[in-house]
Short mmCIF file of C-alpha atoms and ligand atoms in Angstrom, two decimals:
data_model
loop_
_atom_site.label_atom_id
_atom_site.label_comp_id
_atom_site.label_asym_id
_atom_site.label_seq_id
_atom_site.Cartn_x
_atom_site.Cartn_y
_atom_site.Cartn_z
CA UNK A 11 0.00 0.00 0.00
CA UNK A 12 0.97 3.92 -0.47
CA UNK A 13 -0.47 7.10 0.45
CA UNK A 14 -2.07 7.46 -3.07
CA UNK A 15 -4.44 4.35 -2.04
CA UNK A 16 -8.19 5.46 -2.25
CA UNK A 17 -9.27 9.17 -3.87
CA UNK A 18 -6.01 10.28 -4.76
CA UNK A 19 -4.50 7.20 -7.03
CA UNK A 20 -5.13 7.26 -10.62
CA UNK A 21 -6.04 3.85 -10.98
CA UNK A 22 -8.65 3.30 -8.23
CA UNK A 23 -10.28 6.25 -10.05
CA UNK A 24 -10.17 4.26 -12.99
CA UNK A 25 -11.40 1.33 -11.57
CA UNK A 26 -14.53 3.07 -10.06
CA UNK A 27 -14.97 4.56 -13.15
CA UNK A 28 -13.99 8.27 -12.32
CA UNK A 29 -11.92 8.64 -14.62
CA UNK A 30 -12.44 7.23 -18.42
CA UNK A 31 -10.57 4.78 -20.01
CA UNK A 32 -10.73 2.13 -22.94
CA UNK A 33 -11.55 -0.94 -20.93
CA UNK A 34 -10.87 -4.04 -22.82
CA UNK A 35 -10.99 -6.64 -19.88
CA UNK A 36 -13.21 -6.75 -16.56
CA UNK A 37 -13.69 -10.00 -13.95
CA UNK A 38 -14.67 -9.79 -10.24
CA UNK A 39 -11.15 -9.31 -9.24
CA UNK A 40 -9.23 -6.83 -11.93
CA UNK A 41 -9.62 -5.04 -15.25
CA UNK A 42 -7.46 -4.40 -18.08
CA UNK A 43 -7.53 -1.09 -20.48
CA UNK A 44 -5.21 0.49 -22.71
CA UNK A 45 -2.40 2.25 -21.85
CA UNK A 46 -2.28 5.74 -22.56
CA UNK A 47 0.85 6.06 -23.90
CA UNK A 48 1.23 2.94 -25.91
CA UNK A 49 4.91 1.27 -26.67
CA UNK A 50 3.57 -1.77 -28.80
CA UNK A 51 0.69 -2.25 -31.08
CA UNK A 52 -1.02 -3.70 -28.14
CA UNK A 53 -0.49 -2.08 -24.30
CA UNK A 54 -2.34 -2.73 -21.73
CA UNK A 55 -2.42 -2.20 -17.95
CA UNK A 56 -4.07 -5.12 -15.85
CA UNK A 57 -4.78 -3.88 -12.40
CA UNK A 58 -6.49 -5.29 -9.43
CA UNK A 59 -9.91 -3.60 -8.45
CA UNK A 60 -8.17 -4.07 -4.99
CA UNK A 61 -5.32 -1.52 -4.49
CA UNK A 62 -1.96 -2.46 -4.21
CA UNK A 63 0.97 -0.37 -4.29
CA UNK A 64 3.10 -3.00 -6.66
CA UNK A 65 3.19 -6.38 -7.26
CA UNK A 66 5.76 -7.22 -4.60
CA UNK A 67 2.80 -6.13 -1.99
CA UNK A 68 0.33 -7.87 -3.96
CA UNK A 69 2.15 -11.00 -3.98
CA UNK A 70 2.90 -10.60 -0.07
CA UNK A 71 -0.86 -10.18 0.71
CA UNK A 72 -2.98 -11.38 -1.82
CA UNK A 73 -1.06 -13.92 -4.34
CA UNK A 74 -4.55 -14.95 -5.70
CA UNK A 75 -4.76 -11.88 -7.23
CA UNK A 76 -1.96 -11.88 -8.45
CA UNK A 77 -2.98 -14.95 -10.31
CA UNK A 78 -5.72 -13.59 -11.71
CA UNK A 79 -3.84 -10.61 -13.41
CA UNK A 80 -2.15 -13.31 -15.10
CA UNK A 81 -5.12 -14.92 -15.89
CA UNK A 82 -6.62 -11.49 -17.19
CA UNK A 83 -3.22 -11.16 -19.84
CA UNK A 84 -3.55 -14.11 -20.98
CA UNK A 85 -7.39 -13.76 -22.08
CA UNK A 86 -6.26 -10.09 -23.34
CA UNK A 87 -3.77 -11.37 -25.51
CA UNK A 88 -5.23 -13.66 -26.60
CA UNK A 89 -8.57 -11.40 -27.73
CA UNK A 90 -6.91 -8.74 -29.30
CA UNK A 91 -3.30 -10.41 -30.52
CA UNK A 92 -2.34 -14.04 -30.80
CA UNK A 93 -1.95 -14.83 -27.25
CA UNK A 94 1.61 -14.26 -26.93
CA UNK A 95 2.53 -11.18 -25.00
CA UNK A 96 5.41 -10.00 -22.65
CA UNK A 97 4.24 -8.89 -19.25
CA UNK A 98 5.96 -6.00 -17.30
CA UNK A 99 5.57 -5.08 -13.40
CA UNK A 100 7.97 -2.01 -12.74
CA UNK A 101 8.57 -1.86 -9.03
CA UNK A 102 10.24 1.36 -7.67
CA UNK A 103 10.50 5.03 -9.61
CA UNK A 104 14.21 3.61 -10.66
CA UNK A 105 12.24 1.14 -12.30
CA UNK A 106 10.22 3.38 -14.21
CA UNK A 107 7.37 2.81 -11.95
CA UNK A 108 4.88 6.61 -11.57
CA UNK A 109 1.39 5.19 -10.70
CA UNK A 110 1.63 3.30 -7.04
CA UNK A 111 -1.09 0.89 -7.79
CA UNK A 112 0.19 -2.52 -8.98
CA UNK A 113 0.12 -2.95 -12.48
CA UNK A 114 1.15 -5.70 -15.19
CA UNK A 115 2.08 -3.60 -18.71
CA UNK A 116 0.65 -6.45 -21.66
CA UNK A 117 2.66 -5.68 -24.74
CA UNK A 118 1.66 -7.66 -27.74
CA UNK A 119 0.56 -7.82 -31.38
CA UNK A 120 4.21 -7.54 -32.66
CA UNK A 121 7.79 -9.28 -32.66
CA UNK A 122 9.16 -7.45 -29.74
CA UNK A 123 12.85 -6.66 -29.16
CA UNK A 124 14.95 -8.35 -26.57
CA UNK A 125 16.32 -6.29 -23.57
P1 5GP B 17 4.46 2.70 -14.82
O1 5GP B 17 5.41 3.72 -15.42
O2 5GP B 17 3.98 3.11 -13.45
O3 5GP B 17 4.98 1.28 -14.86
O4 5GP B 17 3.20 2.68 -15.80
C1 5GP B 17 2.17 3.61 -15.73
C2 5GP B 17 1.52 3.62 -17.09
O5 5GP B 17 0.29 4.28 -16.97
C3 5GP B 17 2.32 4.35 -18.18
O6 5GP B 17 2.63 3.44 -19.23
C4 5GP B 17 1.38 5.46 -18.63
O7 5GP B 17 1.41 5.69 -20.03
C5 5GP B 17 0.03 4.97 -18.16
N1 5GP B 17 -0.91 6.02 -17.82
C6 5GP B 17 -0.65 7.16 -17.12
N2 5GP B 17 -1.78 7.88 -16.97
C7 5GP B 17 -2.76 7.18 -17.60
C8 5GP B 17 -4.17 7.43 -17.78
O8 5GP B 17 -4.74 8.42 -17.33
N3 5GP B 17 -4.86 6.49 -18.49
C9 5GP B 17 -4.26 5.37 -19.01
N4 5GP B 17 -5.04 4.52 -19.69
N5 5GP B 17 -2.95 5.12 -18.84
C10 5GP B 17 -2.21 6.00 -18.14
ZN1 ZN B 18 -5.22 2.47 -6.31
#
């Protein structure tokens, strides 16, 4: 958890629908919608409806959730690509991380580079 848990983090606004965005997945436990900014044909943020500051937290407190992001790529990928994807979870600002509710970045839909 972080301080932006709750009214102030951009994703729990997106989750209770405060704030728009181009949802492309939903279950009882997360939903998935386009990233704003995307780096591959297809990018998408899966997040838990739960917040979670990153996915180390999630995975300390509520692995079944964590399960069910994966489970939420997978169906993603394989709806709007061919089911292969990479998934992402930057942890930290020196890992690029800037919104403090856990997410899983879905890139897909092209042959991506390695790193
Ligand atoms: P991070 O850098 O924390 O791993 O990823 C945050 C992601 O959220 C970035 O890829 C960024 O483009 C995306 N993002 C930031 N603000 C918004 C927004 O308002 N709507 C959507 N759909 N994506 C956003
Ligand atoms: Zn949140």
């Amino acid at each position: 958890m972080t301080s932006t848990e709750g009214s102030d983090c951009l994703f729990c606004k997106i989750v209770a629908g405060e704030v728009p965005a181009d949802i492309v997945g939903e279950s009882p436990s997360a939903i998935a919608f386009r990233d704003i900014a995307p780096k591959a044909p297809v990018h998408v943020l899966v997040v838990p409806r739960e917040h979670h500051g990153d996915v180390s937290a999630l995975a300390a407190s509520a692995p079944n959730l964590l399960a069910d992001l994966v489970e939420m790529a997978d169906e993603v990928a394989t709806d709007l690509s061919d089911g292969q994807y990479r998934m992402i979870f930057n942890v930290g600002p020196k890992a690029g991380q800037t919104v403090f509710h856990v997410h899983a970045h879905v890139l897909s839909g092209t042959q991506l580079g390695g790193f």
